[in-house]
XYZ file of C-alpha atoms in Angstrom:
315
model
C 36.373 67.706 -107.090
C 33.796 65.207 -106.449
C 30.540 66.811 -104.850
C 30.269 67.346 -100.923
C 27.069 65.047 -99.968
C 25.116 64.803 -96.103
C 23.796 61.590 -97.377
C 25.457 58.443 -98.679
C 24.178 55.428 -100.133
C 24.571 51.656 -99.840
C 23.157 49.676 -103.646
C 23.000 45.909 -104.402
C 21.577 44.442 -107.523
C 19.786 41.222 -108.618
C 18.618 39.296 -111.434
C 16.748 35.825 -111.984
C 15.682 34.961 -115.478
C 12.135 33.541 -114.182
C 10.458 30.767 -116.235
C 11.752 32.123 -119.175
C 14.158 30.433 -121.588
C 17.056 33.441 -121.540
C 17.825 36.688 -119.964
C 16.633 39.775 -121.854
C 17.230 41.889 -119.056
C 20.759 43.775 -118.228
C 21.727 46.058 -115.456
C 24.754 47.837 -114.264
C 25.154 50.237 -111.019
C 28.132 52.237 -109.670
C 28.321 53.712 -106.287
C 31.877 54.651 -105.148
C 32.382 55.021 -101.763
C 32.782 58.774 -100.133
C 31.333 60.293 -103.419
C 28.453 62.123 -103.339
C 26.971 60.283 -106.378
C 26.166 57.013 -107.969
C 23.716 56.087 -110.417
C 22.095 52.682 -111.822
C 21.121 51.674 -115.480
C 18.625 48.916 -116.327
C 17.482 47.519 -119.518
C 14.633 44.910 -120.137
C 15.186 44.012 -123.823
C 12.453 42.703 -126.301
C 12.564 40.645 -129.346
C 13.787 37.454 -128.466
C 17.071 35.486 -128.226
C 20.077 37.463 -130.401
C 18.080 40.551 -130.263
C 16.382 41.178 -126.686
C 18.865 40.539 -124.953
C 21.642 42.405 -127.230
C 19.412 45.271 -127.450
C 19.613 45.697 -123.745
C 23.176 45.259 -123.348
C 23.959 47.595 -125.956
C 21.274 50.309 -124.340
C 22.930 49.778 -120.722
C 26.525 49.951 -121.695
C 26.064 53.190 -124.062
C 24.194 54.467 -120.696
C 26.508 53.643 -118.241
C 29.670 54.306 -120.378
C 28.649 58.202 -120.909
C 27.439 58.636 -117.419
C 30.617 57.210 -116.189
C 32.511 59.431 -118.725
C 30.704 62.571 -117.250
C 31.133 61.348 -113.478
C 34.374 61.929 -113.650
C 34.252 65.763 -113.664
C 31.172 66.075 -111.240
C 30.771 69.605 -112.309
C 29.465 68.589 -115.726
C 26.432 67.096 -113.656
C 25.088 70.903 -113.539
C 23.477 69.918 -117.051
C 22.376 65.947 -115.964
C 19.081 66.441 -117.677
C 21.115 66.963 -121.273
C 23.653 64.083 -120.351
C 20.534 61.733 -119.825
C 18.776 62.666 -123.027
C 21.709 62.326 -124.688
C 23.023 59.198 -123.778
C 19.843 57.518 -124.571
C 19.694 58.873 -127.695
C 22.948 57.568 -128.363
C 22.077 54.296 -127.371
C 19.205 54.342 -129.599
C 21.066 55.465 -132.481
C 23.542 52.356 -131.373
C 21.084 50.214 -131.630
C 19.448 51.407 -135.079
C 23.280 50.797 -136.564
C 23.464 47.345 -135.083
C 20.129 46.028 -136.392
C 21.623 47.925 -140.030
C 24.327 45.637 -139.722
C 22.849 42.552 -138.199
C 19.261 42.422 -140.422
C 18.585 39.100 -138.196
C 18.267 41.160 -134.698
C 15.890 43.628 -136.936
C 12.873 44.287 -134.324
C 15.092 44.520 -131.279
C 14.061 46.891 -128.447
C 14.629 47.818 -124.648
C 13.344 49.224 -122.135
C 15.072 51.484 -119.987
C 15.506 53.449 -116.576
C 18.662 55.062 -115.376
C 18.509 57.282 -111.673
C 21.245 59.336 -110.693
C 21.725 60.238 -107.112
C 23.725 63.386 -106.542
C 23.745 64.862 -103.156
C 20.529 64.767 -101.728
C 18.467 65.367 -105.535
C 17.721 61.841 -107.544
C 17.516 62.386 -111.575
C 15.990 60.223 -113.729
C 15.540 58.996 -117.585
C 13.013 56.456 -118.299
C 11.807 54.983 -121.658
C 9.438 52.012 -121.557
C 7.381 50.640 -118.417
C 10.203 49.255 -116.096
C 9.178 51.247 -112.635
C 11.270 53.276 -110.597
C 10.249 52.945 -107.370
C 10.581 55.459 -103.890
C 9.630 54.162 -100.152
C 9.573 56.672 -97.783
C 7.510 56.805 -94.616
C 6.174 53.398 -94.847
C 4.792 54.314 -98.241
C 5.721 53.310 -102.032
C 5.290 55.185 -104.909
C 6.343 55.287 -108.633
C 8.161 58.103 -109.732
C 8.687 57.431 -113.311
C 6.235 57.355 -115.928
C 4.529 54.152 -117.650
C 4.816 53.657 -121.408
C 2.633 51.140 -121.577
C -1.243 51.140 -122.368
C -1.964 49.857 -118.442
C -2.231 54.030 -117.541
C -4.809 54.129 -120.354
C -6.859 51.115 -119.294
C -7.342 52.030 -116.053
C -8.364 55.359 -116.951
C -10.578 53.656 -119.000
C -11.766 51.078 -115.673
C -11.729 54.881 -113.637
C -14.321 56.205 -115.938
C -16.692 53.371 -116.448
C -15.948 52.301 -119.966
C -14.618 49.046 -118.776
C -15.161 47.084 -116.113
C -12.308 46.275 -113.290
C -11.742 42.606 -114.188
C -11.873 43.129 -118.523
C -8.867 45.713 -117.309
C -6.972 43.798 -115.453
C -6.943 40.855 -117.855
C -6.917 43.283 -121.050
C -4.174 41.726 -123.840
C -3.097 44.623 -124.523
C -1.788 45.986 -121.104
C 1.753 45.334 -121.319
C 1.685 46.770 -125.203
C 4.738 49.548 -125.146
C 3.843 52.850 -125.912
C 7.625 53.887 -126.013
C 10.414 51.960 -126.518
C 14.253 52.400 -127.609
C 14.277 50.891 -131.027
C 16.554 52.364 -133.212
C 13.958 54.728 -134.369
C 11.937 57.495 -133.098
C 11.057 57.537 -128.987
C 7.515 58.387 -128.569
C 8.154 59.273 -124.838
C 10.818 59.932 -122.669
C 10.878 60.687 -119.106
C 13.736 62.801 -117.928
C 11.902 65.523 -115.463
C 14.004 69.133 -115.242
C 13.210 69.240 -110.914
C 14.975 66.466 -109.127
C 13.284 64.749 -106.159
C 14.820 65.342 -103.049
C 16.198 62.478 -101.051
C 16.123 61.881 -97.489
C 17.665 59.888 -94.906
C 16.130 56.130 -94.456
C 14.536 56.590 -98.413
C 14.482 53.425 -100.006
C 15.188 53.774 -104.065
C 14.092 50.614 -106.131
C 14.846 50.215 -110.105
C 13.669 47.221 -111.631
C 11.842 46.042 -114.952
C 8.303 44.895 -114.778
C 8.793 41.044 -113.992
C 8.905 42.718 -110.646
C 5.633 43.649 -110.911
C 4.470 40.151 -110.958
C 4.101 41.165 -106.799
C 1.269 43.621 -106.736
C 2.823 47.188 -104.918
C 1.425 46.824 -101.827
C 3.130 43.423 -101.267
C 6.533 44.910 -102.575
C 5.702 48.098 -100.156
C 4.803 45.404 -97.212
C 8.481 43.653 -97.859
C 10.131 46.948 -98.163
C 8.780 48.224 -94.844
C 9.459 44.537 -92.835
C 12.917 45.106 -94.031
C 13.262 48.713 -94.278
C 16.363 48.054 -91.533
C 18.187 45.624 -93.632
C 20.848 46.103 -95.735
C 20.014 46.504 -99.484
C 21.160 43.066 -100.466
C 18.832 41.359 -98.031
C 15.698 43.430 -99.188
C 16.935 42.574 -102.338
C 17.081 39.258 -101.829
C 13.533 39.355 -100.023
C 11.944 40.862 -103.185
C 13.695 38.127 -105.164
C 12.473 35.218 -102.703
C 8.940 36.563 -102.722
C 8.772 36.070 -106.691
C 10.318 32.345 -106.524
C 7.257 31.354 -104.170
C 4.824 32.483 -106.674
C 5.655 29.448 -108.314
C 4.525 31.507 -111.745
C 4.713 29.395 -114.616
C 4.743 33.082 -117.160
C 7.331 34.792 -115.168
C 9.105 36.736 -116.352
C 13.212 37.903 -116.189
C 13.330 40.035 -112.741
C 16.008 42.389 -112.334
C 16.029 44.894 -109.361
C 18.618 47.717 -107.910
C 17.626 48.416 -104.341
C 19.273 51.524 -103.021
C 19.587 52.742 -99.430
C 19.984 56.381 -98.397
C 21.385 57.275 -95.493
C 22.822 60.476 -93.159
C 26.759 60.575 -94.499
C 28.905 59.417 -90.852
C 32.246 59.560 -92.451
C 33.411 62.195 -95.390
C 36.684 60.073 -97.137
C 38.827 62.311 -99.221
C 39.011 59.996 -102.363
C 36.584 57.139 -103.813
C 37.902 54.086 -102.588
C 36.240 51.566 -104.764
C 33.392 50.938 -107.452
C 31.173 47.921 -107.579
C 33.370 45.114 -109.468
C 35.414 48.078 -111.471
C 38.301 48.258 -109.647
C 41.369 46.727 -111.006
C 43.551 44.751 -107.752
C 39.819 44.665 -106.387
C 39.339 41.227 -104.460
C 36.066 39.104 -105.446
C 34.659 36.658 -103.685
C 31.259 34.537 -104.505
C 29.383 34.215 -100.696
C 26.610 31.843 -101.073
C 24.077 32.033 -98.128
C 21.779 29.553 -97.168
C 19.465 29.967 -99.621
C 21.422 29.075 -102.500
C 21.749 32.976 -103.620
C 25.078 34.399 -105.154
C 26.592 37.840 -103.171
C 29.372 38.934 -105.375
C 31.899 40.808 -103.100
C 34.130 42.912 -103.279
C 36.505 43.890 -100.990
C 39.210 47.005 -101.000
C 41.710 48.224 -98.273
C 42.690 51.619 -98.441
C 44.571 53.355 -95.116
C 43.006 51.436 -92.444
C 39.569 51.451 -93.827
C 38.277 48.035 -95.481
C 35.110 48.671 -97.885
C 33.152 45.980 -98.920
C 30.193 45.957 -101.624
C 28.195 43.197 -103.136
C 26.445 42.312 -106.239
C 24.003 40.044 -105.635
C 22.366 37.290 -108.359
C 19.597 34.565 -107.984
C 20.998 32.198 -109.642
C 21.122 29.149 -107.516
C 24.328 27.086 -107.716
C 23.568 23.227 -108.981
């Protein structure tokens, strides 16, 4: 019996590869309809064509595979904290056994964030420095840690042992403190107290080519289009990046989730994102060139739609 929920939630996802050459990042999300759950799982790989982007398909699909497994029978969520740390150590293990077997991907790594929204608590398990992001009240804020030397720089700029502009341009900024690799995780972030969710809370999970936009400007977005649907903030964030006109960007992926007071309680999940077999698809391309993937269901009298959303601009 899936779990009875006051709020629901509405998620899209996006992904644009930047200036660079491939796509290292991966990301999946499910959110049924009517359940009181859903969770997202993103991945922004390192190491390079055959390897970055293998090692983050192999890290989300381990991820989403075992919470998807455990979904199933909501009241295994009681211990979420153990089926977090566990699937990521599974998908580091995964990852250790492909590089064993594939000595050219040796090196490969990911990044990786996965919240899980269950009722009115969100869970999380980060490894890396891809930000998990909560707007509430007109205000952002990170939630999950960063495993990257930028915490350690500016507490270096805080104290006076370097100045604000050597920290801002330092090379080593972006260096990963932890990182799934196939070997030991320095750090993981899987807190043991939930954060409580609200009504009108704004959830964004991305990897750090977001952050090419500075948070205020994401937070200044957010809150101009706080009354939009999540695949038109989404698509904002995305459209925001493009203008930069960046010649180093990098690969932006981004789940934008939308919580809301629940207005209808359906007795049975009608339909996950793209997962449904006899689900119709249909590409919607909107003025801007951007890809909505829907999906549309009809169960009773009810129709559901979703959408996955992409940046990638049709020729």
């Amino acid at each position: 019996m899936y779990p009875l929920a006051e709020l629901s939630y509405e998620a899209a996802s996006a992904q644009s590869r930047g200036r660079r050459e491939y796509q290292e990042d991966s990301i999946a999300c499910d959110f049924p309809v009517g359940v009181g759950m859903g969770f997202a799982v993103l991945a922004d790989g390192m190491g390079g064509h055959a390897a970055g982007d293998i090692a983050s398909k192999i890290a989300v699909t381990e991820v989403f595979s075992e919470l998807k497994f455990n979904g199933g029978d909501p009241e295994c969520l009681t211990g979420i904290g153990d089926i977090l740390r566990n699937a990521v150590l599974g998908a580091n293990e995964c990852l250790r056994f492909h590089a064993e077997q594939n000595p050219e991907t040796e090196g490969m790594g990911t990044t990786l964030v996965a919240p899980v929204l269950m009722g009115d608590s969100l869970h999380w398990i980060s490894v890396g420095d891809s930000p998990l992001y909560l707007f509430r009240d007109g205000q952002l804020s990170r939630l999950n840690e960063d495993h990257s030397m930028g915490p350690q720089i500016n507490y270096m700029v805080d104290n006076g042992l370097l100045d604000s502009r050597q920290g801002a341009l330092h090379p080593d900024r972006n260096c990963l403190t932890s990182v799934l690799i196939g070997g030991p995780i320095a750090q993981i972030d899987c807190p043991a107290e939930p954060v409580r969710l609200y009504p009108d809370d704004i959830i964004v999970v991305a990897s750090d080519g977001l952050q090419f936009l500075a948070d205020q400007e994401i937070s200044n977005l957010i809150a101009a289009h706080a009354d939009r649907s999540s695949a038109e903030i989404g698509t904002v964030l995305l459209r925001e990046i493009e203008a930069l006109d960046d010649p180093d960007q990098d690969n932006i992926s981004v789940c934008v989730i939308r919580v809301s007071e629940k207005r209808e309680v359906l007795e049975e999940p009608t339909v996950s994102v793209g997962a449904m077999q006899g689900t119709e698809q249909r590409v919607i391309r909107n003025r801007n060139g951007f890809a909505f993937m829907a999906s549309s269901s009809k169960t009773d009298s009810r129709n559901v739609m979703t959408y996955r959303l992409s940046m990638e601009k049709s020729a």
